[in-house]
């Protein structure tokens, strides 16, 4: 069972909104020379939030929980190529923590057809779509694990959000299985992708503490920051450095919509202390 947020009605667009959208579509078409992108842009901009549906890409159909989220994932993964890395080889072992509906898995299999992928998804409804998309597209050597990735095995409370923001927490949620990632790493891992909505600090630090991080070659992780985890950010940097990694970041973005109460700051250009950072780490 999962909690689905109520859908919101389509908003009435102002003239300025229409102009902004038109410019956005023109930019996407020029950049990609693809009508697929325009269709997806239109779908994401004109459908209510948290309403399930399906979209047909040139490579096949993909079912989604939220059209706007699928647009965001497509931009991040397929257009901006957020998970592209040099030197991965043609048959990498990939752990995808937080697979959502499978857009990252689809991209990995298109880029590396011989990849062996284990993908984890905690949200029961999203995991249903993930499994269906993997099956519908005929993706092979992909194992779906319906569980939260954690630093300890057991049961955890998962708070579904109906799109991208579902997370492990103390709020009203559903009990789901949790797996300790360090227990599952028994062979070298070429690529570790982590997008688990705030649980990344415990998971990555546990991998470093157990020595399993030394079996990983590349890491791409979305960090969820706020004052409560400020010390953990510093500890994570130190742990990764000691495990032999070099680190870089991109797209540090203030994000007031992250779970938790408002966290205002005195800075006009950064009004919230909640933020997202893409962290990349690689072994020298």
Short mmCIF file of C-alpha atoms in Angstrom, two decimals:
data_model
loop_
_atom_site.label_atom_id
_atom_site.label_comp_id
_atom_site.label_asym_id
_atom_site.label_seq_id
_atom_site.Cartn_x
_atom_site.Cartn_y
_atom_site.Cartn_z
CA UNK A 1 0.00 0.00 0.00
CA UNK A 2 1.20 3.50 -0.74
CA UNK A 3 -0.03 7.02 -0.15
CA UNK A 4 -0.78 8.97 -3.32
CA UNK A 5 -1.00 12.73 -3.05
CA UNK A 6 -4.12 14.29 -4.52
CA UNK A 7 -3.73 15.63 -8.04
CA UNK A 8 -3.88 19.36 -8.59
CA UNK A 9 -5.88 20.92 -11.46
CA UNK A 10 -4.04 22.40 -14.43
CA UNK A 11 -3.07 25.99 -13.73
CA UNK A 12 -4.20 28.94 -15.84
CA UNK A 13 -1.18 30.23 -17.71
CA UNK A 14 -0.43 33.92 -18.09
CA UNK A 15 0.87 35.41 -21.33
CA UNK A 16 4.33 35.60 -19.77
CA UNK A 17 4.14 31.89 -18.89
CA UNK A 18 3.15 31.01 -22.46
CA UNK A 19 6.05 33.06 -23.86
CA UNK A 20 8.46 31.39 -21.43
CA UNK A 21 7.21 27.95 -22.42
CA UNK A 22 7.45 28.74 -26.14
CA UNK A 23 11.03 29.92 -25.70
CA UNK A 24 11.81 26.81 -23.71
CA UNK A 25 10.43 24.52 -26.42
CA UNK A 26 12.34 26.36 -29.16
CA UNK A 27 15.54 26.03 -27.13
CA UNK A 28 14.97 22.28 -26.61
CA UNK A 29 14.23 21.67 -30.31
CA UNK A 30 17.31 23.60 -31.44
CA UNK A 31 19.49 21.82 -28.92
CA UNK A 32 18.29 18.29 -29.56
CA UNK A 33 16.74 18.46 -33.05
CA UNK A 34 14.09 16.15 -31.65
CA UNK A 35 10.30 16.36 -31.70
CA UNK A 36 10.31 13.88 -28.82
CA UNK A 37 11.67 16.58 -26.54
CA UNK A 38 9.00 19.04 -27.61
CA UNK A 39 6.23 16.48 -27.03
CA UNK A 40 7.65 15.65 -23.62
CA UNK A 41 8.05 19.33 -22.74
CA UNK A 42 4.43 19.96 -23.68
CA UNK A 43 3.27 16.93 -21.68
CA UNK A 44 5.16 18.02 -18.58
CA UNK A 45 3.99 21.61 -18.74
CA UNK A 46 0.31 20.92 -19.40
CA UNK A 47 -0.55 17.92 -17.23
CA UNK A 48 -1.59 18.04 -13.58
CA UNK A 49 0.95 16.95 -10.99
CA UNK A 50 0.93 13.38 -9.68
CA UNK A 51 -1.36 11.97 -12.36
CA UNK A 52 -0.05 8.64 -13.75
CA UNK A 53 0.19 8.10 -17.49
CA UNK A 54 2.36 6.78 -20.30
CA UNK A 55 4.61 8.37 -22.91
CA UNK A 56 6.01 6.74 -26.03
CA UNK A 57 9.67 7.44 -26.68
CA UNK A 58 11.38 6.30 -29.90
CA UNK A 59 12.80 3.41 -27.86
CA UNK A 60 9.39 2.39 -26.50
CA UNK A 61 6.68 3.24 -23.94
CA UNK A 62 7.42 4.47 -20.43
CA UNK A 63 4.84 4.68 -17.67
CA UNK A 64 5.18 7.49 -15.16
CA UNK A 65 3.76 8.75 -11.88
CA UNK A 66 4.07 12.45 -12.75
CA UNK A 67 4.59 13.93 -16.23
CA UNK A 68 6.53 16.92 -14.90
CA UNK A 69 8.90 14.65 -13.00
CA UNK A 70 9.49 12.51 -16.09
CA UNK A 71 10.35 15.67 -18.03
CA UNK A 72 12.80 16.65 -15.28
CA UNK A 73 14.39 13.19 -15.29
CA UNK A 74 14.67 13.18 -19.08
CA UNK A 75 16.38 16.56 -19.08
CA UNK A 76 18.75 15.59 -16.27
CA UNK A 77 19.66 12.15 -17.58
CA UNK A 78 19.24 12.16 -21.36
CA UNK A 79 19.82 15.81 -22.31
CA UNK A 80 22.29 17.00 -19.66
CA UNK A 81 23.79 13.48 -19.44
CA UNK A 82 24.21 13.79 -15.70
CA UNK A 83 25.50 10.23 -15.34
CA UNK A 84 27.91 10.16 -18.27
CA UNK A 85 31.46 9.22 -17.33
CA UNK A 86 34.59 8.43 -19.31
CA UNK A 87 36.39 5.13 -18.94
CA UNK A 88 33.51 2.98 -17.67
CA UNK A 89 34.00 0.17 -20.17
CA UNK A 90 31.38 -1.63 -22.24
CA UNK A 91 30.10 -4.09 -19.58
CA UNK A 92 30.08 -2.21 -16.27
CA UNK A 93 28.58 -3.33 -12.97
CA UNK A 94 26.18 -0.57 -11.90
CA UNK A 95 24.29 -0.06 -8.64
CA UNK A 96 21.40 2.38 -9.10
CA UNK A 97 20.13 3.47 -5.69
CA UNK A 98 16.82 5.29 -6.09
CA UNK A 99 15.78 4.16 -9.56
CA UNK A 100 12.35 5.86 -9.57
CA UNK A 101 10.47 4.77 -12.74
CA UNK A 102 13.69 3.63 -14.44
CA UNK A 103 14.83 6.55 -16.60
CA UNK A 104 18.40 6.18 -15.33
CA UNK A 105 18.31 2.41 -15.96
CA UNK A 106 17.05 3.01 -19.50
CA UNK A 107 19.86 5.47 -20.18
CA UNK A 108 22.50 3.17 -18.71
CA UNK A 109 21.30 0.26 -20.88
CA UNK A 110 21.26 2.43 -24.01
CA UNK A 111 24.76 3.69 -23.28
CA UNK A 112 26.12 0.36 -21.99
CA UNK A 113 23.99 -2.49 -23.42
CA UNK A 114 26.09 -5.15 -21.68
CA UNK A 115 25.88 -3.51 -18.26
CA UNK A 116 24.76 -5.53 -15.24
CA UNK A 117 22.49 -3.27 -13.21
CA UNK A 118 20.94 -3.68 -9.78
CA UNK A 119 18.38 -0.96 -9.17
CA UNK A 120 16.77 -0.19 -5.81
CA UNK A 121 13.41 1.57 -5.32
CA UNK A 122 11.65 1.92 -1.96
CA UNK A 123 8.30 3.40 -3.06
CA UNK A 124 5.96 0.43 -3.71
CA UNK A 125 3.92 2.16 -6.43
CA UNK A 126 6.98 3.57 -8.16
CA UNK A 127 8.66 0.16 -8.00
CA UNK A 128 5.64 -1.29 -9.82
CA UNK A 129 6.20 1.14 -12.70
CA UNK A 130 9.96 0.54 -12.62
CA UNK A 131 9.46 -3.21 -13.03
CA UNK A 132 6.84 -2.68 -15.75
CA UNK A 133 9.08 -0.31 -17.72
CA UNK A 134 12.06 -2.69 -17.50
CA UNK A 135 9.84 -5.52 -18.71
CA UNK A 136 8.09 -3.52 -21.46
CA UNK A 137 11.40 -2.31 -22.91
CA UNK A 138 12.97 -5.76 -22.75
CA UNK A 139 15.92 -4.60 -20.64
CA UNK A 140 18.14 -7.54 -19.77
CA UNK A 141 20.62 -8.05 -16.92
CA UNK A 142 18.60 -5.66 -14.75
CA UNK A 143 17.65 -6.73 -11.22
CA UNK A 144 14.99 -4.67 -9.43
CA UNK A 145 15.18 -4.65 -5.63
CA UNK A 146 12.03 -3.32 -3.98
CA UNK A 147 13.67 -1.86 -0.86
CA UNK A 148 15.16 1.25 0.65
CA UNK A 149 18.95 1.48 0.59
CA UNK A 150 20.28 2.01 4.09
CA UNK A 151 23.22 1.52 6.43
CA UNK A 152 21.28 -1.21 8.28
CA UNK A 153 18.96 -4.01 7.18
CA UNK A 154 15.41 -4.25 8.49
CA UNK A 155 12.21 -2.24 8.12
CA UNK A 156 11.92 1.53 7.74
CA UNK A 157 9.07 3.99 7.45
CA UNK A 158 8.85 5.36 3.91
CA UNK A 159 6.89 8.56 3.24
CA UNK A 160 5.64 8.50 -0.39
CA UNK A 161 5.21 11.81 -2.18
CA UNK A 162 3.68 10.70 -5.46
CA UNK A 163 6.58 11.91 -7.62
CA UNK A 164 10.28 12.38 -6.71
CA UNK A 165 10.25 13.42 -3.06
CA UNK A 166 9.42 10.13 -1.32
CA UNK A 167 11.87 9.50 1.50
CA UNK A 168 12.67 7.47 4.58
CA UNK A 169 11.47 9.41 7.60
CA UNK A 170 9.50 9.53 10.81
CA UNK A 171 6.25 10.80 9.31
CA UNK A 172 3.11 8.91 8.41
CA UNK A 173 4.23 6.40 5.81
CA UNK A 174 4.41 2.72 5.01
CA UNK A 175 6.80 0.10 6.30
CA UNK A 176 9.18 -1.11 3.60
CA UNK A 177 12.19 -3.39 3.55
CA UNK A 178 15.61 -1.80 3.96
CA UNK A 179 18.84 -3.37 2.75
CA UNK A 180 22.33 -2.56 3.95
CA UNK A 181 24.21 -1.70 0.78
CA UNK A 182 27.60 -2.60 2.22
CA UNK A 183 26.37 -6.17 2.77
CA UNK A 184 25.44 -6.49 -0.90
CA UNK A 185 28.72 -5.32 -2.43
CA UNK A 186 30.69 -8.53 -2.90
CA UNK A 187 32.47 -7.71 -6.17
CA UNK A 188 33.99 -4.59 -7.76
CA UNK A 189 31.38 -1.96 -8.67
CA UNK A 190 32.14 0.25 -11.64
CA UNK A 191 29.44 2.85 -10.99
CA UNK A 192 27.42 3.74 -7.90
CA UNK A 193 24.53 6.10 -8.50
CA UNK A 194 22.82 7.43 -5.35
CA UNK A 195 19.61 9.46 -5.31
CA UNK A 196 17.83 8.46 -2.10
CA UNK A 197 16.40 11.72 -0.77
CA UNK A 198 18.52 12.36 2.30
CA UNK A 199 19.59 8.82 3.25
CA UNK A 200 22.81 9.14 1.27
CA UNK A 201 24.98 10.29 4.18
CA UNK A 202 24.49 7.15 6.25
CA UNK A 203 24.84 4.83 3.26
CA UNK A 204 28.04 6.35 1.89
CA UNK A 205 29.69 6.69 5.30
CA UNK A 206 28.86 3.04 6.05
CA UNK A 207 30.46 2.01 2.75
CA UNK A 208 33.59 3.94 3.71
CA UNK A 209 33.65 2.56 7.26
CA UNK A 210 33.31 -1.06 6.09
CA UNK A 211 35.93 -0.66 3.36
CA UNK A 212 33.39 -1.48 0.65
CA UNK A 213 33.81 1.95 -0.92
CA UNK A 214 37.28 0.85 -2.01
CA UNK A 215 35.51 -1.61 -4.34
CA UNK A 216 33.71 1.27 -6.12
CA UNK A 217 35.27 3.15 -9.04
CA UNK A 218 32.84 6.02 -9.78
CA UNK A 219 30.13 7.67 -7.66
CA UNK A 220 27.37 10.09 -8.69
CA UNK A 221 25.20 11.27 -5.82
CA UNK A 222 22.53 13.88 -5.21
CA UNK A 223 23.18 15.35 -1.75
CA UNK A 224 20.34 16.84 0.28
CA UNK A 225 21.78 19.49 2.54
CA UNK A 226 20.48 21.54 5.47
CA UNK A 227 21.90 22.79 8.80
CA UNK A 228 21.00 19.49 10.53
CA UNK A 229 23.43 17.56 8.31
CA UNK A 230 26.13 20.22 8.08
CA UNK A 231 28.59 18.13 10.09
CA UNK A 232 27.72 15.03 8.03
CA UNK A 233 28.63 16.85 4.81
CA UNK A 234 32.11 17.53 6.17
CA UNK A 235 32.43 13.96 7.48
CA UNK A 236 31.41 12.55 4.10
CA UNK A 237 34.03 14.63 2.27
CA UNK A 238 36.68 13.38 4.68
CA UNK A 239 35.53 9.75 4.45
CA UNK A 240 35.55 9.76 0.64
CA UNK A 241 38.97 11.40 0.57
CA UNK A 242 40.38 8.79 2.93
CA UNK A 243 38.84 6.04 0.76
CA UNK A 244 40.98 7.31 -2.14
CA UNK A 245 38.46 9.43 -4.05
CA UNK A 246 38.70 12.83 -5.64
CA UNK A 247 35.53 14.91 -5.45
CA UNK A 248 33.80 17.58 -7.48
CA UNK A 249 30.31 19.07 -7.49
CA UNK A 250 27.90 20.82 -9.82
CA UNK A 251 24.51 22.49 -9.64
CA UNK A 252 24.43 23.50 -5.99
CA UNK A 253 20.85 24.75 -5.78
CA UNK A 254 18.73 26.22 -2.98
CA UNK A 255 15.63 24.02 -2.69
CA UNK A 256 12.92 25.17 -0.30
CA UNK A 257 10.67 22.25 -1.31
CA UNK A 258 12.79 19.59 0.39
CA UNK A 259 11.09 17.79 3.31
CA UNK A 260 11.08 19.47 6.69
CA UNK A 261 10.11 22.85 8.12
CA UNK A 262 11.19 26.10 6.46
CA UNK A 263 14.83 27.05 7.09
CA UNK A 264 15.21 30.73 6.17
CA UNK A 265 18.55 32.48 5.83
CA UNK A 266 19.48 36.18 5.95
CA UNK A 267 20.60 36.08 2.29
CA UNK A 268 18.28 37.35 -0.42
CA UNK A 269 19.82 35.24 -3.17
CA UNK A 270 19.77 32.07 -1.02
CA UNK A 271 16.60 32.39 1.06
CA UNK A 272 16.58 28.78 2.30
CA UNK A 273 19.22 26.70 4.09
CA UNK A 274 17.93 23.58 2.31
CA UNK A 275 19.82 22.75 -0.87
CA UNK A 276 20.70 20.08 -3.44
CA UNK A 277 24.20 19.34 -4.69
CA UNK A 278 25.33 16.87 -7.34
CA UNK A 279 28.46 15.18 -6.01
CA UNK A 280 30.81 13.20 -8.23
CA UNK A 281 33.68 11.09 -6.88
CA UNK A 282 36.20 8.98 -8.72
CA UNK A 283 39.13 6.84 -7.75
CA UNK A 284 42.49 8.11 -8.96
#
